[in-house]
Tab-separated table of C-alpha atoms and ligand atoms in Angstrom:
chain	number	residue	atom	x	y	z
A	1	MET	CA	-15.437	32.478	90.583
A	2	SER	CA	-18.545	32.348	88.394
A	3	LEU	CA	-20.176	35.624	87.429
A	4	VAL	CA	-22.158	37.078	90.328
A	5	THR	CA	-25.156	39.387	90.220
A	6	SER	CA	-24.659	43.070	90.984
A	7	LYS	CA	-27.142	42.940	93.870
A	8	GLY	CA	-24.932	41.799	96.757
A	9	MET	CA	-22.011	44.075	95.901
A	10	LEU	CA	-24.218	47.147	95.506
A	11	LEU	CA	-26.074	46.501	98.758
A	12	ASP	CA	-22.698	46.298	100.499
A	13	ALA	CA	-21.583	49.545	98.845
A	14	HIS	CA	-24.893	51.192	99.809
A	15	LYS	CA	-24.495	50.090	103.426
A	16	ASN	CA	-20.824	51.013	103.762
A	17	ASN	CA	-20.680	54.260	101.747
A	18	TYR	CA	-18.424	53.349	98.877
A	19	ALA	CA	-19.222	52.878	95.189
A	20	VAL	CA	-18.649	49.939	92.871
A	21	GLY	CA	-17.237	50.904	89.480
A	22	ALA	CA	-19.148	49.769	86.399
A	23	PHE	CA	-16.651	49.888	83.560
A	24	ASN	CA	-17.592	49.618	79.885
A	25	ALA	CA	-15.891	46.944	77.791
A	26	ASN	CA	-16.114	46.847	73.999
A	27	ASN	CA	-13.491	44.202	73.257
A	28	LEU	CA	-11.156	41.605	74.748
A	29	GLU	CA	-8.449	44.020	75.842
A	30	MET	CA	-10.837	46.388	77.635
A	31	ALA	CA	-12.447	43.480	79.501
A	32	GLN	CA	-9.043	42.047	80.447
A	33	GLY	CA	-7.795	45.421	81.680
A	34	ILE	CA	-10.890	45.975	83.844
A	35	VAL	CA	-10.775	42.553	85.499
A	36	ALA	CA	-6.993	42.726	86.023
A	37	ALA	CA	-7.345	46.131	87.715
A	38	ALA	CA	-10.099	44.814	90.015
A	39	GLU	CA	-7.899	41.886	90.998
A	40	GLU	CA	-4.915	44.117	91.726
A	41	GLU	CA	-7.120	46.325	93.894
A	42	ASN	CA	-9.042	43.388	95.429
A	43	ALA	CA	-12.268	45.144	94.432
A	44	PRO	CA	-15.712	43.901	93.419
A	45	VAL	CA	-16.337	45.027	89.850
A	46	ILE	CA	-19.085	45.376	87.268
A	47	VAL	CA	-18.109	44.887	83.639
A	48	GLU	CA	-20.791	46.505	81.523
A	49	VAL	CA	-21.546	46.451	77.825
A	50	SER	CA	-23.803	48.975	76.109
A	51	GLN	CA	-26.055	48.114	73.180
A	52	GLY	CA	-23.451	49.741	70.935
A	53	GLY	CA	-20.794	47.509	72.483
A	54	LEU	CA	-23.001	44.485	71.919
A	55	SER	CA	-23.579	45.280	68.270
A	56	HIS	CA	-19.803	45.696	67.911
A	57	GLY	CA	-18.821	42.476	69.683
A	58	GLY	CA	-21.947	40.296	69.632
A	59	ILE	CA	-24.054	39.464	72.686
A	60	ALA	CA	-23.056	35.799	72.982
A	61	GLU	CA	-19.414	36.593	72.227
A	62	MET	CA	-19.085	39.406	74.780
A	63	SER	CA	-20.883	37.327	77.377
A	64	ALA	CA	-18.650	34.277	76.839
A	65	LEU	CA	-15.534	36.426	77.020
A	66	ILE	CA	-16.443	38.231	80.222
A	67	ARG	CA	-17.760	35.039	81.818
A	68	ALA	CA	-14.423	33.325	81.155
A	69	LEU	CA	-12.524	36.241	82.713
A	70	ALA	CA	-14.834	36.175	85.755
A	71	GLU	CA	-14.325	32.458	86.258
A	72	LYS	CA	-10.562	32.906	86.480
A	73	ALA	CA	-10.805	35.998	88.697
A	74	THR	CA	-10.430	35.971	92.476
A	75	VAL	CA	-12.775	38.955	92.930
A	76	PRO	CA	-16.554	39.102	92.300
A	77	VAL	CA	-17.378	40.165	88.734
A	78	ALA	CA	-20.890	41.029	87.493
A	79	LEU	CA	-21.859	41.338	83.820
A	80	HIS	CA	-24.232	44.241	83.256
A	81	LEU	CA	-26.218	45.539	80.283
A	82	ASP	CA	-25.603	49.299	80.130
A	83	HIS	CA	-28.485	51.355	78.682
A	84	GLY	CA	-30.711	48.584	77.368
A	85	MET	CA	-33.166	50.605	75.296
A	86	ASP	CA	-35.992	48.055	75.000
A	87	ILE	CA	-37.418	44.810	76.371
A	88	LEU	CA	-35.841	42.788	73.552
A	89	HIS	CA	-32.238	43.689	74.396
A	90	ASN	CA	-32.849	42.963	78.068
A	91	ILE	CA	-34.262	39.530	77.228
A	92	LEU	CA	-31.441	38.749	74.797
A	93	CYS	CA	-28.899	39.571	77.504
A	94	LEU	CA	-30.813	37.548	80.084
A	95	ARG	CA	-30.666	34.590	77.687
A	96	GLU	CA	-26.908	35.061	77.309
A	97	GLN	CA	-26.359	34.892	81.085
A	98	PHE	CA	-25.909	38.572	81.914
A	99	THR	CA	-26.167	38.925	85.694
A	100	SER	CA	-27.433	42.507	85.813
A	101	LEU	CA	-29.738	44.453	83.498
A	102	MET	CA	-30.662	48.047	82.758
A	103	PHE	CA	-33.641	49.576	81.064
A	104	ASP	CA	-33.181	53.198	80.066
A	105	GLY	CA	-36.636	54.676	79.548
A	106	SER	CA	-35.488	58.194	80.348
A	107	GLN	CA	-36.539	59.382	76.874
A	108	LEU	CA	-40.095	58.091	77.408
A	109	ASN	CA	-42.865	59.751	79.346
A	110	TYR	CA	-43.183	58.726	82.994
A	111	GLU	CA	-46.038	56.244	82.512
A	112	GLU	CA	-44.339	54.442	79.616
A	113	ASN	CA	-41.062	54.317	81.533
A	114	VAL	CA	-42.841	52.760	84.532
A	115	ALA	CA	-44.765	50.228	82.403
A	116	ILE	CA	-41.775	48.850	80.469
A	117	THR	CA	-39.435	48.923	83.457
A	118	ARG	CA	-41.965	46.978	85.519
A	119	ASP	CA	-42.298	44.277	82.861
A	120	ILE	CA	-38.524	43.824	82.634
A	121	VAL	CA	-38.234	43.696	86.422
A	122	LYS	CA	-40.926	41.018	86.649
A	123	ILE	CA	-39.193	38.831	84.088
A	124	ALA	CA	-35.638	39.332	85.394
A	125	HIS	CA	-36.621	38.778	89.014
A	126	MET	CA	-38.095	35.377	88.155
A	127	VAL	CA	-34.526	34.210	87.554
A	128	ASN	CA	-33.028	36.337	90.335
A	129	ILE	CA	-31.375	38.961	88.132
A	130	PRO	CA	-31.451	42.584	89.354
A	131	VAL	CA	-32.476	45.549	87.191
A	132	GLU	CA	-31.352	49.188	87.046
A	133	ALA	CA	-33.598	51.850	85.548
A	134	GLU	CA	-33.241	55.571	84.947
A	135	LEU	CA	-35.375	58.516	85.948
A	136	GLY	CA	-34.510	62.041	84.878
A	137	LYS	CA	-32.209	62.760	81.955
A	138	VAL	CA	-28.436	62.328	81.818
A	139	PRO	CA	-27.766	64.047	78.467
A	140	LYS	CA	-25.934	62.075	75.794
A	141	ASP	CA	-23.259	64.724	75.550
A	142	PRO	CA	-22.714	68.396	76.424
A	143	ASP	CA	-23.935	69.456	72.962
A	144	GLU	CA	-27.426	68.226	73.839
A	145	MET	CA	-28.039	70.820	76.562
A	146	THR	CA	-26.303	73.303	78.846
A	147	PHE	CA	-25.830	72.687	82.576
A	148	GLU	CA	-28.449	75.385	83.158
A	149	GLU	CA	-30.968	73.509	80.986
A	150	LEU	CA	-30.063	70.233	82.693
A	151	LYS	CA	-31.493	71.451	86.018
A	152	GLN	CA	-35.073	70.928	84.860
A	153	TYR	CA	-34.356	67.295	83.895
A	154	MET	CA	-32.738	66.252	87.173
A	155	THR	CA	-34.307	63.457	89.235
A	156	GLU	CA	-36.964	64.621	91.725
A	157	PRO	CA	-36.906	62.665	95.021
A	158	ASP	CA	-40.705	62.308	95.331
A	159	GLU	CA	-41.068	61.060	91.767
A	160	ALA	CA	-38.108	58.731	92.351
A	161	LEU	CA	-39.826	57.152	95.350
A	162	ASN	CA	-42.974	56.614	93.304
A	163	PHE	CA	-40.935	55.143	90.436
A	164	VAL	CA	-39.076	52.680	92.656
A	165	GLU	CA	-42.291	51.553	94.340
A	166	GLN	CA	-44.195	51.152	91.070
A	167	THR	CA	-41.456	49.288	89.202
A	168	GLY	CA	-39.707	47.182	91.863
A	169	ILE	CA	-36.260	48.069	90.456
A	170	ASP	CA	-33.077	47.179	92.328
A	171	PHE	CA	-31.001	50.273	91.458
A	172	LEU	CA	-31.921	53.772	90.313
A	173	ALA	CA	-29.854	55.787	87.827
A	174	VAL	CA	-30.280	59.440	88.700
A	175	SER	CA	-29.655	62.760	87.001
A	176	VAL	CA	-27.754	64.915	89.492
A	177	GLY	CA	-25.495	67.098	87.347
A	178	SER	CA	-23.444	64.775	85.128
A	179	MET	CA	-23.511	64.315	81.354
A	180	HIS	CA	-22.309	61.460	79.132
A	181	LYS	CA	-19.268	61.606	76.847
A	182	MET	CA	-17.583	64.610	78.466
A	183	LYS	CA	-13.888	64.698	77.641
A	184	VAL	CA	-13.042	67.225	80.361
A	185	ARG	CA	-13.783	66.833	84.041
A	186	LYS	CA	-15.616	70.016	84.972
A	187	ALA	CA	-19.159	68.982	85.983
A	188	ILE	CA	-20.184	69.383	89.629
A	189	LEU	CA	-22.795	67.130	91.235
A	190	GLU	CA	-25.776	68.468	93.189
A	191	ILE	CA	-24.830	66.924	96.517
A	192	ASP	CA	-27.987	68.046	98.351
A	193	ARG	CA	-30.131	66.373	95.706
A	194	ILE	CA	-28.178	63.109	96.116
A	195	LYS	CA	-28.636	63.283	99.911
A	196	LYS	CA	-32.361	63.861	99.508
A	197	LEU	CA	-32.649	60.973	97.048
A	198	ARG	CA	-30.681	58.703	99.399
A	199	GLU	CA	-33.051	59.585	102.250
A	200	THR	CA	-36.163	59.155	100.126
A	201	VAL	CA	-35.531	55.925	98.187
A	202	ASP	CA	-34.021	52.786	99.663
A	203	VAL	CA	-32.318	51.289	96.578
A	204	PRO	CA	-28.677	51.969	95.629
A	205	LEU	CA	-28.241	55.051	93.412
A	206	VAL	CA	-26.274	55.004	90.153
A	207	LEU	CA	-24.241	57.813	88.600
A	208	HIS	CA	-23.823	57.891	84.800
A	209	GLY	CA	-21.506	60.207	82.919
A	210	SER	CA	-18.879	60.209	85.667
A	211	SER	CA	-15.969	60.882	83.287
A	212	GLY	CA	-17.013	64.540	83.091
A	213	VAL	CA	-17.341	65.097	86.838
A	214	GLU	CA	-14.625	66.665	88.999
A	215	GLU	CA	-13.084	63.935	91.122
A	216	ASP	CA	-13.608	65.833	94.352
A	217	SER	CA	-17.292	66.083	93.502
A	218	ILE	CA	-17.384	62.301	92.857
A	219	LYS	CA	-16.039	61.714	96.381
A	220	LYS	CA	-18.716	63.958	97.863
A	221	GLY	CA	-21.339	62.203	95.736
A	222	ILE	CA	-20.315	58.837	97.176
A	223	GLU	CA	-20.439	60.200	100.725
A	224	ALA	CA	-23.923	61.528	99.947
A	225	GLY	CA	-25.170	58.163	98.688
A	226	ILE	CA	-24.023	57.105	95.192
A	227	SER	CA	-23.303	53.332	95.150
A	228	LYS	CA	-22.566	52.491	91.492
A	229	ILE	CA	-20.568	54.654	89.125
A	230	ASN	CA	-20.403	54.063	85.368
A	231	VAL	CA	-17.153	54.888	83.594
A	232	HIS	CA	-16.643	54.738	79.854
A	233	THR	CA	-15.214	57.885	78.264
A	234	TYR	CA	-12.276	58.133	80.683
A	235	LEU	CA	-11.284	54.530	79.893
A	236	ALA	CA	-11.537	55.094	76.152
A	237	GLN	CA	-9.389	58.231	76.460
A	238	ASN	CA	-6.631	56.412	78.349
A	239	PHE	CA	-6.665	53.335	76.107
A	240	THR	CA	-6.536	55.406	72.922
A	241	ARG	CA	-3.871	57.790	74.216
A	242	ASP	CA	-1.317	55.069	74.903
A	243	MET	CA	-2.194	53.077	71.799
A	244	LYS	CA	-1.611	56.200	69.688
A	245	LYS	CA	1.608	56.921	71.544
A	246	TYR	CA	2.878	53.424	70.745
A	247	LEU	CA	1.953	53.802	67.080
A	248	ASN	CA	3.586	57.241	66.869
A	249	GLU	CA	6.783	55.902	68.382
A	250	ASN	CA	6.683	52.769	66.220
A	251	PRO	CA	5.306	53.963	62.871
A	252	ASP	CA	6.051	50.638	61.153
A	253	ALA	CA	4.293	48.526	63.795
A	254	ILE	CA	1.610	46.216	62.448
A	255	ASP	CA	1.406	43.678	65.279
A	256	LEU	CA	-2.000	44.283	66.884
A	257	ARG	CA	-0.872	42.615	70.106
A	258	LYS	CA	1.727	45.324	70.673
A	259	TYR	CA	-0.420	48.416	70.354
A	260	LEU	CA	-3.510	46.881	71.937
A	261	ALA	CA	-1.380	45.803	74.907
A	262	ALA	CA	-0.229	49.416	75.301
A	263	GLY	CA	-3.867	50.537	75.400
A	264	ARG	CA	-4.852	47.748	77.769
A	265	GLU	CA	-2.121	48.673	80.245
A	266	ALA	CA	-3.215	52.338	80.269
A	267	LEU	CA	-6.852	51.324	80.722
A	268	LYS	CA	-5.928	49.037	83.613
A	269	GLU	CA	-4.181	51.886	85.427
A	270	ALA	CA	-7.179	54.165	84.747
A	271	VAL	CA	-9.539	51.588	86.274
A	272	ARG	CA	-7.272	51.184	89.319
A	273	HIS	CA	-7.330	54.949	89.791
A	274	LYS	CA	-11.140	55.025	89.685
A	275	ILE	CA	-11.493	52.025	92.017
A	276	ARG	CA	-9.407	53.870	94.635
A	277	LEU	CA	-11.375	57.076	94.079
A	278	PHE	CA	-14.617	55.117	94.595
A	279	ASN	CA	-13.127	53.494	97.712
A	280	SER	CA	-14.066	50.007	96.499
A	281	ASN	CA	-10.491	48.726	96.801
A	282	ASN	CA	-10.063	45.878	99.307
A	283	LYS	CA	-13.830	45.341	99.527
A	284	ALA	CA	-13.916	42.057	97.584
A	285	ASN	CA	-13.888	39.844	100.675
A	286	GLN	CA	-16.305	41.720	102.914
A	287	ILE	CA	-19.484	41.259	100.892
A	288	GLU	CA	-21.644	39.122	103.152
A	289	LYS	CA	-23.921	37.553	100.600
A	290	ILE	CA	-22.793	37.701	97.002
A	291	ASN	CA	-25.923	36.619	95.123
A	292	VAL	CA	-28.645	38.263	97.198
A	293	ASP	CA	-32.183	37.298	96.225
A	294	VAL	CA	-34.072	40.031	94.449
A	295	GLU	CA	-37.517	40.859	95.769
A	296	SER	CA	-40.106	38.952	93.840
A	297	ASP	CA	-42.972	38.618	96.308
A	298	ASP	CA	-45.584	40.013	93.959
A	299	ILE	CA	-44.607	37.560	91.231
A	300	GLU	CA	-46.342	34.217	91.052
A	301	THR	CA	-46.508	33.024	87.503
A	302	VAL	CA	-45.644	34.199	84.039
A	303	ASP	CA	-49.375	34.863	83.628
A	304	SER	CA	-49.086	37.836	85.925
A	305	ILE	CA	-47.112	39.755	83.303
A	306	GLU	CA	-49.498	42.218	81.755
B	401	CO	CO1	-24.855	55.995	80.960
B	402	CO	CO1	-22.310	55.029	78.973
């Protein structure tokens, strides 16, 4: 089917206490592995590309590739911008038919984060595309801060409510104990904080940096209210491991198809594992309305954008 927005699948996940995986793709083989895994598990899936991934592959090129895979797929596939750092990249992705956006203003002060997020939401909602934004810090990697230091940057429920109301976002990325780029799974989520956030704000919550979180803690996080989970590092680890293994066993190999296929197969199995962990397997057919309208009642004309 054609690409769908992330709105309908995440509302279904939110309602039925499972999480949709958002898996990062940086090239053809990663995108193929992700979509193939979703089909084998009959799961809705979000293929996401970060700004780094877009500068590697090209915005139009990555979009065309993932759109083609979605059209052949039997499960709903959304194309999401992961960590858009400014208005420009969100608009460029909107122009290239992305069906889900993210603005990451977590490095800005609260007022600036609200102002830019709100502008992106207004624009994206005019063409029915949902937007994720981030409040609180999910550190770039464990070298940036310790888990003890992280506590003061975690998302506060009252501020989160204010942020959602002021910006009109569709999904909220929260800081609840995870960090990006962790190669070992040892982080533990603050489950009580997730519960409080779930009670306080009514939009689906997003977990970044899941590769570093203990899998049992991920399960508890989903039960407590996480509806979208981003996975990148774990996929890269699995892809690279089996590609290296192939090259070590076949030192004279020069055929890219052979060693990239080894990586793709490992990535596919890694995605299947995460889909089952997130309990999104066999959910592809139950989503009542795939392209749910985003709320745009306060938007009349382009003139209303400040
Ligand atoms: Co992230
Ligand atoms: Co990421």
